[in-house]
Amino acid sequence: MAAPPRPAPPPFPLRRHHSLAALLLHPPPATRRRCRALLLSGSPLPPALVWLAAAATSPPPPPPPLPLDGEVLVGEGGEASGQTQARDAAADAITGGGLVCADGGANALWDATADADDNDDARRDGRGGGVGVGGGGGGGGGVCGGGPWAGGRLAPVAVVGDLDSLRPAVRAAVAAAGTLLAAPSQDEGDLDKGMAAVMASLAAGEAAGGEGGGGEADDKSPPMVHHRAASSAATVDADDDRRCSPPPAVVLLLGGHGGRADHDLGNYLALYRHTTPGVQVYRLGAGGWTFVLLPGTHTVTAEGVTPATVAAAVAVARKGSATVASAAAAAAAAAAAAAAAAAAAAAAAAEGPATDGPVDGAARPMPSVGLLPLGGPVGRVTTAGLVWDLDGIRLDAAAGGSAAGGVRVLAASTSNRVRAWPVTVTTSDPLLVTLGIPLWEEGGAGEAGGGRCE
């Protein structure tokens, strides 16, 4: 029987801009309204990754009432006008209101956001901070100083799945907070169940704020002009007035690297199912930054994302969860990280080149890149900004090394490398992209910088 014909491509293919720095280092309020994170079970999550996700997904609450004339609010930085302090508090408070846990992902969240003074045994057993009664809750996804999610932990907006992986104390905390969503069906995995809860959270945010699902118009990041790819009529010229815009809504997928090939492959295939024209799913963790590009033209950049800038962003997020980190504090932390990166680059330059390949501003090798047709053959891929650019190549895992109609066919493009940001990718079919982005120093640990991604 002949295979069914492929659906015709949309008349106006997607033109998307994907910026890791805009998501993780300095997410504006518009980004936070349209971004959620789903935590999966598996290996422990590095604290750095969890705090970055919390900062990117905490929906900004409405501003508190302004104080009466002459009333002054006092913050950590000293006295400030009540109006300025109130607005800073609303804009910068970091909560768990954008975090959804798929079953055992709640264990990882419990451990990753515990106070540094919690002992290791308490974290591992789910006892740290106590489950106690009274005081706070966490149903709103906030930081619970003395409620079920005590010990400085971030409380998720929902925990969903068959719940067979929750440790007893974590389950008790989730139940007390009223965020337990039992879904015992075995016809779908916890990831799919969690994605349903994520989409419900985005819809609720849109209903409450008018733009919770996001919208390209309210994102303040500038659109990106496409780069010209040699010998490619499919890539847009730089003087074209059509631009790449951020995705309307974003889901960050964290964890799930449990050491089982079936789980890992299943999670990668899930990126195909859940990435739509309205929702972009990014997976962060072991292996770096992974996502599926839908048919169209995309600009991709992780410029500015280094272990130093990530550490600064994590420090600001942790501060914002307990007190309130002002925009000035965030800018100062970013400036300090940039200065440290510049000093490291100068020292590395004085010692000579550290690599034979392209390097970024900190004298690090530029990230590795993989373009993989995991969801099926990709008829045509054209890139610009890679060391080995593709020019109209067909990717087909079952027919690599052949040629059809004068078009070269590869099984996949692996071990490629970024030459310059942004990278432009034009694809005729859904395409899995992996970028080996270092988010922390190899072997690094600690509360602020996070641990190694296992």
Short mmCIF file of C-alpha atoms in Angstrom, two decimals:
data_model
loop_
_atom_site.label_atom_id
_atom_site.label_comp_id
_atom_site.label_asym_id
_atom_site.label_seq_id
_atom_site.Cartn_x
_atom_site.Cartn_y
_atom_site.Cartn_z
CA MET A 1 0.00 0.00 0.00
CA ALA A 2 1.33 3.39 -0.95
CA ALA A 3 2.19 5.78 1.85
CA PRO A 4 -0.37 8.55 2.35
CA PRO A 5 0.64 11.85 0.77
CA ARG A 6 2.32 14.39 3.00
CA PRO A 7 0.22 17.39 3.94
CA ALA A 8 1.00 20.50 1.96
CA PRO A 9 3.23 23.02 3.77
CA PRO A 10 1.46 26.09 5.15
CA PRO A 11 1.29 29.03 2.74
CA PHE A 12 3.31 31.16 5.15
CA PRO A 13 6.01 29.01 6.80
CA LEU A 14 7.06 29.86 10.31
CA ARG A 15 9.74 32.47 10.89
CA ARG A 16 10.96 32.03 14.43
CA HIS A 17 13.73 33.47 16.56
CA HIS A 18 15.10 31.26 19.36
CA SER A 19 17.28 33.03 21.96
CA LEU A 20 18.52 31.11 25.00
CA ALA A 21 19.80 34.28 26.70
CA ALA A 22 16.40 35.97 26.40
CA LEU A 23 14.83 32.97 28.13
CA LEU A 24 17.33 32.25 30.88
CA LEU A 25 19.45 35.31 31.64
CA HIS A 26 17.10 38.29 31.50
CA PRO A 27 13.52 37.17 30.82
CA PRO A 28 11.23 40.21 30.52
CA PRO A 29 7.70 40.11 32.00
CA ALA A 30 6.20 39.24 28.60
CA THR A 31 8.42 36.16 28.38
CA ARG A 32 7.57 35.08 31.92
CA ARG A 33 3.86 35.29 31.15
CA ARG A 34 4.17 32.98 28.14
CA CYS A 35 6.69 30.48 29.51
CA ARG A 36 6.22 27.39 31.70
CA ALA A 37 8.51 24.53 32.74
CA LEU A 38 7.85 20.81 33.11
CA LEU A 39 10.14 18.86 35.47
CA LEU A 40 10.53 15.16 34.73
CA SER A 41 11.65 12.33 36.97
CA GLY A 42 15.02 10.68 36.49
CA SER A 43 18.43 11.81 37.61
CA PRO A 44 18.70 14.74 40.05
CA LEU A 45 18.25 18.17 38.52
CA PRO A 46 21.10 20.66 38.95
CA PRO A 47 19.88 23.49 41.22
CA ALA A 48 21.13 26.05 38.68
CA LEU A 49 18.81 24.69 36.02
CA VAL A 50 15.78 24.71 38.30
CA TRP A 51 16.37 28.28 39.48
CA LEU A 52 16.82 29.49 35.90
CA ALA A 53 13.54 27.84 34.93
CA ALA A 54 11.78 29.37 37.93
CA ALA A 55 13.01 32.84 36.98
CA ALA A 56 11.89 32.36 33.37
CA THR A 57 8.44 31.06 34.26
CA SER A 58 7.29 33.00 37.33
CA PRO A 59 4.26 34.92 36.04
CA PRO A 60 4.59 38.52 37.26
CA PRO A 61 1.85 39.19 39.83
CA PRO A 62 -0.23 42.35 39.62
CA PRO A 63 1.47 45.33 41.27
CA PRO A 64 0.58 45.77 44.96
CA PRO A 65 -1.41 48.83 45.98
CA LEU A 66 0.62 52.00 46.13
CA PRO A 67 1.35 53.29 49.65
CA LEU A 68 -0.33 56.32 51.07
CA ASP A 69 1.31 59.69 50.60
CA GLY A 70 4.44 59.92 52.70
CA GLU A 71 4.60 56.19 53.37
CA VAL A 72 7.97 54.62 52.53
CA LEU A 73 8.72 50.95 52.01
CA VAL A 74 12.12 49.79 53.22
CA GLY A 75 13.96 47.11 51.28
CA GLU A 76 17.31 45.42 51.47
CA GLY A 77 19.00 48.29 49.67
CA GLY A 78 17.72 50.87 52.16
CA GLU A 79 14.80 53.27 51.90
CA ALA A 80 13.17 53.78 48.54
CA SER A 81 9.98 55.36 47.31
CA GLY A 82 6.98 53.13 47.97
CA GLN A 83 5.99 53.24 44.33
CA THR A 84 9.37 52.10 43.02
CA GLN A 85 9.77 49.38 45.65
CA ALA A 86 6.27 48.01 45.05
CA ARG A 87 6.81 47.81 41.33
CA ASP A 88 10.19 46.11 41.79
CA ALA A 89 8.57 43.56 44.10
CA ALA A 90 5.88 42.73 41.57
CA ALA A 91 8.29 42.49 38.66
CA ASP A 92 11.10 40.49 40.20
CA ALA A 93 9.61 38.07 42.74
CA ILE A 94 10.55 34.49 41.80
CA THR A 95 8.02 31.77 42.62
CA GLY A 96 7.17 28.27 41.48
CA GLY A 97 4.02 29.50 39.75
CA GLY A 98 5.27 28.46 36.33
CA LEU A 99 6.62 25.04 37.33
CA VAL A 100 4.73 21.79 36.70
CA CYS A 101 6.13 18.48 37.90
CA ALA A 102 5.53 15.16 36.18
CA ASP A 103 5.31 12.67 39.04
CA GLY A 104 8.87 12.17 40.41
CA GLY A 105 9.92 15.55 39.05
CA ALA A 106 8.51 16.90 42.32
CA ASN A 107 11.25 15.01 44.18
CA ALA A 108 13.85 16.75 42.03
CA LEU A 109 12.27 20.17 42.65
CA TRP A 110 12.16 19.51 46.41
CA ASP A 111 15.85 18.66 46.49
CA ALA A 112 17.08 21.34 44.08
CA THR A 113 15.48 24.32 45.82
CA ALA A 114 16.08 23.37 49.46
CA ASP A 115 17.92 25.85 51.65
CA ALA A 116 21.66 25.36 51.79
CA ASP A 117 21.50 24.65 55.52
CA ASP A 118 19.23 21.63 55.02
CA ASN A 119 21.31 18.52 55.63
CA ASP A 120 21.86 16.07 52.78
CA ASP A 121 19.96 13.24 54.44
CA ALA A 122 16.86 15.38 54.90
CA ARG A 123 16.93 16.40 51.26
CA ARG A 124 17.36 12.86 50.03
CA ASP A 125 14.57 11.50 52.20
CA GLY A 126 12.20 14.38 51.52
CA ARG A 127 12.18 15.45 55.16
CA GLY A 128 14.05 18.75 54.88
CA GLY A 129 12.10 21.69 56.18
CA GLY A 130 9.31 19.48 57.46
CA VAL A 131 5.90 18.87 56.07
CA GLY A 132 4.20 20.40 59.09
CA VAL A 133 0.72 21.83 59.34
CA GLY A 134 -0.44 25.36 59.12
CA GLY A 135 1.52 28.27 57.77
CA GLY A 136 1.41 29.05 54.14
CA GLY A 137 0.44 26.44 51.57
CA GLY A 138 1.86 26.76 48.18
CA GLY A 139 -1.27 26.41 46.18
CA GLY A 140 -0.35 29.67 44.53
CA GLY A 141 3.08 28.42 43.65
CA GLY A 142 4.86 30.79 45.98
CA VAL A 143 7.76 30.38 48.35
CA CYS A 144 6.54 28.83 51.57
CA GLY A 145 8.59 29.86 54.54
CA GLY A 146 6.77 27.56 56.97
CA GLY A 147 4.17 25.64 54.99
CA PRO A 148 4.29 22.28 53.24
CA TRP A 149 7.10 23.40 50.91
CA ALA A 150 9.21 24.83 53.72
CA GLY A 151 12.95 25.26 53.79
CA GLY A 152 13.07 27.89 51.05
CA ARG A 153 11.69 25.53 48.43
CA LEU A 154 9.67 26.58 45.41
CA ALA A 155 6.17 25.10 45.33
CA PRO A 156 4.98 23.98 41.87
CA VAL A 157 1.64 24.96 40.44
CA ALA A 158 0.81 21.28 39.84
CA VAL A 159 2.18 17.75 40.24
CA VAL A 160 0.60 15.31 37.80
CA GLY A 161 0.96 11.62 36.89
CA ASP A 162 0.27 8.21 38.36
CA LEU A 163 2.25 9.44 41.38
CA ASP A 164 4.05 6.15 41.93
CA SER A 165 7.45 7.86 42.14
CA LEU A 166 6.75 10.50 44.81
CA ARG A 167 8.58 10.12 48.10
CA PRO A 168 6.13 10.08 51.04
CA ALA A 169 7.09 13.46 52.47
CA VAL A 170 7.00 15.13 49.06
CA ARG A 171 3.59 13.62 48.33
CA ALA A 172 2.30 14.87 51.67
CA ALA A 173 3.58 18.38 50.91
CA VAL A 174 1.98 18.39 47.47
CA ALA A 175 -1.33 17.12 48.87
CA ALA A 176 -1.31 19.74 51.63
CA ALA A 177 -0.71 22.47 49.05
CA GLY A 178 -3.67 21.27 46.99
CA THR A 179 -1.65 20.83 43.80
CA LEU A 180 -1.81 17.04 43.44
CA LEU A 181 -3.37 15.94 40.13
CA ALA A 182 -3.68 12.14 39.99
CA ALA A 183 -3.76 10.73 36.46
CA PRO A 184 -3.55 6.94 36.83
CA SER A 185 -4.09 6.06 33.17
CA GLN A 186 -1.27 3.97 31.69
CA ASP A 187 -2.19 4.79 28.10
CA GLU A 188 0.09 7.81 28.14
CA GLY A 189 3.28 8.69 29.96
CA ASP A 190 3.83 11.22 32.70
CA LEU A 191 5.40 13.63 30.22
CA ASP A 192 2.20 13.80 28.16
CA LYS A 193 0.11 14.14 31.31
CA GLY A 194 2.38 16.92 32.50
CA MET A 195 2.15 18.73 29.17
CA ALA A 196 -1.64 18.78 29.52
CA ALA A 197 -1.25 20.49 32.90
CA VAL A 198 1.28 22.94 31.41
CA MET A 199 -1.12 23.91 28.64
CA ALA A 200 -3.87 24.40 31.21
CA SER A 201 -1.56 26.70 33.18
CA LEU A 202 -0.78 28.74 30.08
CA ALA A 203 -4.48 28.99 29.26
CA ALA A 204 -5.28 30.09 32.81
CA GLY A 205 -2.58 32.73 32.63
CA GLU A 206 -3.96 34.00 29.35
CA ALA A 207 -7.46 34.20 30.79
CA ALA A 208 -6.24 36.01 33.90
CA GLY A 209 -3.82 38.42 32.28
CA GLY A 210 -5.05 38.66 28.74
CA GLU A 211 -1.69 37.51 27.44
CA GLY A 212 -0.66 34.49 29.49
CA GLY A 213 -0.19 32.41 26.39
CA GLY A 214 2.03 35.16 25.17
CA GLY A 215 2.00 36.98 21.96
CA GLU A 216 4.67 38.06 19.60
CA ALA A 217 3.57 41.65 19.74
CA ASP A 218 4.23 42.09 23.46
CA ASP A 219 7.76 40.69 23.46
CA LYS A 220 10.24 43.53 23.60
CA SER A 221 13.17 41.60 22.15
CA PRO A 222 14.04 42.83 18.65
CA PRO A 223 13.24 40.60 15.70
CA MET A 224 16.15 38.96 13.95
CA VAL A 225 16.97 39.42 10.27
CA HIS A 226 17.76 36.20 8.46
CA HIS A 227 21.30 35.61 7.27
CA ARG A 228 21.89 34.91 3.60
CA ALA A 229 23.03 31.34 2.89
CA ALA A 230 25.21 30.85 -0.17
CA SER A 231 23.43 29.32 -3.19
CA SER A 232 20.13 29.18 -1.33
CA ALA A 233 16.97 30.76 -2.61
CA ALA A 234 15.08 29.48 0.43
CA THR A 235 16.78 31.80 2.92
CA VAL A 236 15.52 35.34 3.30
CA ASP A 237 17.82 38.19 2.34
CA ALA A 238 18.95 40.59 5.05
CA ASP A 239 17.06 43.49 3.50
CA ASP A 240 13.76 41.57 3.44
CA ASP A 241 11.13 43.12 5.67
CA ARG A 242 9.97 39.74 6.95
CA ARG A 243 11.53 38.97 10.33
CA CYS A 244 11.79 36.10 12.80
CA SER A 245 9.70 36.54 15.95
CA PRO A 246 9.82 34.66 19.27
CA PRO A 247 7.40 31.75 19.76
CA PRO A 248 3.99 32.74 21.16
CA ALA A 249 4.44 30.36 24.11
CA VAL A 250 7.40 28.37 25.45
CA VAL A 251 7.70 25.20 27.54
CA LEU A 252 11.03 24.28 29.14
CA LEU A 253 11.45 20.54 29.59
CA LEU A 254 13.88 19.67 32.40
CA GLY A 255 15.28 16.31 33.47
CA GLY A 256 14.20 12.89 32.33
CA HIS A 257 17.76 11.70 31.78
CA GLY A 258 17.46 8.54 33.79
CA GLY A 259 20.02 6.45 31.94
CA ARG A 260 17.44 4.41 30.00
CA ALA A 261 17.54 4.58 26.23
CA ASP A 262 13.78 4.06 25.84
CA HIS A 263 13.02 6.97 28.19
CA ASP A 264 15.52 9.27 26.50
CA LEU A 265 14.29 8.49 22.99
CA GLY A 266 10.68 8.76 24.13
CA ASN A 267 11.34 12.23 25.53
CA TYR A 268 13.00 13.36 22.32
CA LEU A 269 10.08 12.06 20.27
CA ALA A 270 7.74 13.96 22.60
CA LEU A 271 9.31 17.18 21.35
CA TYR A 272 7.77 16.42 17.96
CA ARG A 273 4.31 15.79 19.42
CA HIS A 274 4.16 18.88 21.59
CA THR A 275 5.92 21.51 19.46
CA THR A 276 3.28 23.40 17.48
CA PRO A 277 3.09 26.76 15.71
CA GLY A 278 1.78 28.20 18.98
CA VAL A 279 4.04 26.40 21.49
CA GLN A 280 7.79 25.84 21.30
CA VAL A 281 9.21 23.13 23.58
CA TYR A 282 12.89 23.33 24.59
CA ARG A 283 14.67 20.56 26.45
CA LEU A 284 17.48 21.64 28.77
CA GLY A 285 19.84 19.35 30.64
CA ALA A 286 22.31 16.65 29.74
CA GLY A 287 23.44 17.29 26.20
CA GLY A 288 22.63 20.99 26.29
CA TRP A 289 19.74 22.66 24.43
CA THR A 290 17.48 20.45 22.28
CA PHE A 291 14.33 21.32 20.35
CA VAL A 292 12.34 20.66 17.20
CA LEU A 293 12.14 23.25 14.43
CA LEU A 294 8.91 23.22 12.45
CA PRO A 295 8.94 23.87 8.69
CA GLY A 296 10.10 27.42 8.04
CA THR A 297 13.10 29.64 8.68
CA HIS A 298 14.58 30.01 12.15
CA THR A 299 17.34 32.06 13.74
CA VAL A 300 18.96 30.42 16.77
CA THR A 301 21.37 32.00 19.23
CA ALA A 302 22.89 31.28 22.62
CA GLU A 303 25.21 34.27 22.48
CA GLY A 304 26.04 35.54 25.96
CA VAL A 305 25.14 32.27 27.69
CA THR A 306 28.25 31.17 29.58
CA PRO A 307 28.82 29.54 32.97
CA ALA A 308 29.67 32.99 34.39
CA THR A 309 26.48 34.69 33.17
CA VAL A 310 24.40 31.68 34.20
CA ALA A 311 25.87 31.77 37.72
CA ALA A 312 25.01 35.47 37.99
CA ALA A 313 21.44 34.85 36.81
CA VAL A 314 21.01 31.99 39.28
CA ALA A 315 22.23 34.17 42.15
CA VAL A 316 19.70 36.86 41.24
CA ALA A 317 16.89 34.29 40.96
CA ARG A 318 17.67 32.81 44.38
CA LYS A 319 17.74 36.26 45.90
CA GLY A 320 14.46 37.16 44.24
CA SER A 321 12.78 34.09 45.71
CA ALA A 322 13.53 35.09 49.29
CA THR A 323 13.50 38.88 49.20
CA VAL A 324 13.12 40.88 45.98
CA ALA A 325 15.93 41.32 43.48
CA SER A 326 15.62 44.71 41.81
CA ALA A 327 16.43 45.33 38.18
CA ALA A 328 19.47 47.29 39.32
CA ALA A 329 20.77 44.26 41.23
CA ALA A 330 20.28 42.06 38.18
CA ALA A 331 22.12 44.55 35.99
CA ALA A 332 24.98 44.76 38.47
CA ALA A 333 25.26 40.97 38.63
CA ALA A 334 25.25 40.72 34.84
CA ALA A 335 27.90 43.43 34.59
CA ALA A 336 30.07 41.62 37.13
CA ALA A 337 29.69 38.36 35.21
CA ALA A 338 30.57 40.09 31.95
CA ALA A 339 33.66 41.61 33.54
CA ALA A 340 34.71 38.21 34.86
CA ALA A 341 34.21 36.66 31.43
CA ALA A 342 36.25 39.44 29.80
CA ALA A 343 39.07 38.92 32.31
CA ALA A 344 39.02 35.17 31.65
CA ALA A 345 39.12 35.79 27.91
CA ALA A 346 42.09 38.16 28.28
CA ALA A 347 43.95 35.63 30.42
CA ALA A 348 43.23 32.85 27.94
CA ALA A 349 44.38 35.03 25.04
CA ALA A 350 47.65 35.75 26.84
CA GLU A 351 48.24 32.02 27.21
CA GLY A 352 47.50 31.32 23.53
CA PRO A 353 44.54 29.70 21.79
CA ALA A 354 42.73 26.98 23.73
CA THR A 355 41.21 25.30 20.69
CA ASP A 356 41.71 24.89 16.99
CA GLY A 357 38.03 25.57 16.24
CA PRO A 358 35.84 28.68 16.51
CA VAL A 359 35.71 30.24 19.97
CA ASP A 360 33.35 32.58 21.75
CA GLY A 361 34.24 35.66 23.80
CA ALA A 362 35.50 33.54 26.72
CA ALA A 363 37.90 31.56 24.50
CA ARG A 364 35.68 28.49 24.71
CA PRO A 365 35.02 26.21 21.75
CA MET A 366 31.79 27.21 20.05
CA PRO A 367 28.97 24.73 20.75
CA SER A 368 28.56 21.48 18.91
CA VAL A 369 25.47 21.13 16.73
CA GLY A 370 23.40 18.16 15.60
CA LEU A 371 20.62 18.20 12.99
CA LEU A 372 18.72 14.92 13.24
CA PRO A 373 15.71 13.62 11.25
CA LEU A 374 14.41 11.65 14.22
CA GLY A 375 10.76 12.20 13.34
CA GLY A 376 11.11 11.17 9.69
CA PRO A 377 12.90 12.29 6.51
CA VAL A 378 13.54 16.00 6.07
CA GLY A 379 13.31 16.95 2.41
CA ARG A 380 15.54 20.01 2.44
CA VAL A 381 17.72 21.75 5.03
CA THR A 382 19.75 24.92 4.49
CA THR A 383 21.87 26.56 7.20
CA ALA A 384 24.08 29.59 7.72
CA GLY A 385 26.46 30.16 10.64
CA LEU A 386 27.80 26.62 11.03
CA VAL A 387 31.34 25.44 10.35
CA TRP A 388 29.92 22.98 7.80
CA ASP A 389 26.77 24.58 6.43
CA LEU A 390 24.11 22.55 4.66
CA ASP A 391 22.82 23.81 1.31
CA GLY A 392 19.55 22.14 0.41
CA ILE A 393 20.60 18.77 1.86
CA ARG A 394 18.06 16.01 2.40
CA LEU A 395 18.27 14.23 5.77
CA ASP A 396 17.04 10.64 5.88
CA ALA A 397 18.27 8.17 8.49
CA ALA A 398 17.40 5.22 6.25
CA ALA A 399 19.01 6.52 3.06
CA GLY A 400 22.13 8.37 4.11
CA GLY A 401 24.98 8.61 1.64
CA SER A 402 22.79 8.40 -1.46
CA ALA A 403 21.57 11.02 -3.89
CA ALA A 404 18.10 11.49 -5.31
CA GLY A 405 17.35 13.81 -8.20
CA GLY A 406 20.68 15.55 -7.80
CA VAL A 407 20.02 16.27 -4.09
CA ARG A 408 22.61 14.95 -1.67
CA VAL A 409 21.21 12.78 1.13
CA LEU A 410 22.73 12.46 4.61
CA ALA A 411 21.61 10.23 7.44
CA ALA A 412 22.08 13.17 9.82
CA SER A 413 24.38 16.12 10.45
CA THR A 414 26.36 15.42 13.62
CA SER A 415 29.58 16.78 15.15
CA ASN A 416 28.99 20.10 13.40
CA ARG A 417 29.86 23.31 15.23
CA VAL A 418 28.63 26.89 15.46
CA ARG A 419 30.80 29.30 13.52
CA ALA A 420 28.95 32.52 14.43
CA TRP A 421 25.71 33.54 16.12
CA PRO A 422 22.93 33.60 15.13
CA VAL A 423 22.62 30.36 13.21
CA THR A 424 19.93 30.30 10.53
CA VAL A 425 18.12 27.07 9.70
CA THR A 426 15.55 26.69 6.93
CA THR A 427 13.82 23.31 6.96
CA SER A 428 11.04 21.75 4.91
CA ASP A 429 9.99 19.31 7.64
CA PRO A 430 10.18 19.05 11.45
CA LEU A 431 13.85 18.76 12.44
CA LEU A 432 15.47 17.90 15.78
CA VAL A 433 18.30 20.29 16.72
CA THR A 434 20.81 19.77 19.52
CA LEU A 435 23.29 22.40 20.75
CA GLY A 436 25.98 21.54 23.29
CA ILE A 437 25.63 24.71 25.38
CA PRO A 438 27.69 24.72 28.62
CA LEU A 439 25.48 26.17 31.35
CA TRP A 440 27.98 25.63 34.17
CA GLU A 441 31.61 24.70 34.59
CA GLU A 442 32.27 21.01 34.15
CA GLY A 443 32.46 19.47 37.59
CA GLY A 444 31.00 22.61 39.19
CA ALA A 445 28.81 22.30 42.24
CA GLY A 446 27.22 24.46 44.87
CA GLU A 447 23.89 26.04 45.51
CA ALA A 448 24.38 29.06 43.32
CA GLY A 449 26.05 27.44 40.37
CA GLY A 450 24.22 24.15 40.49
CA GLY A 451 25.69 20.73 40.08
CA ARG A 452 26.72 18.68 37.13
CA CYS A 453 23.94 17.58 34.84
CA GLU A 454 23.88 13.81 35.19
#
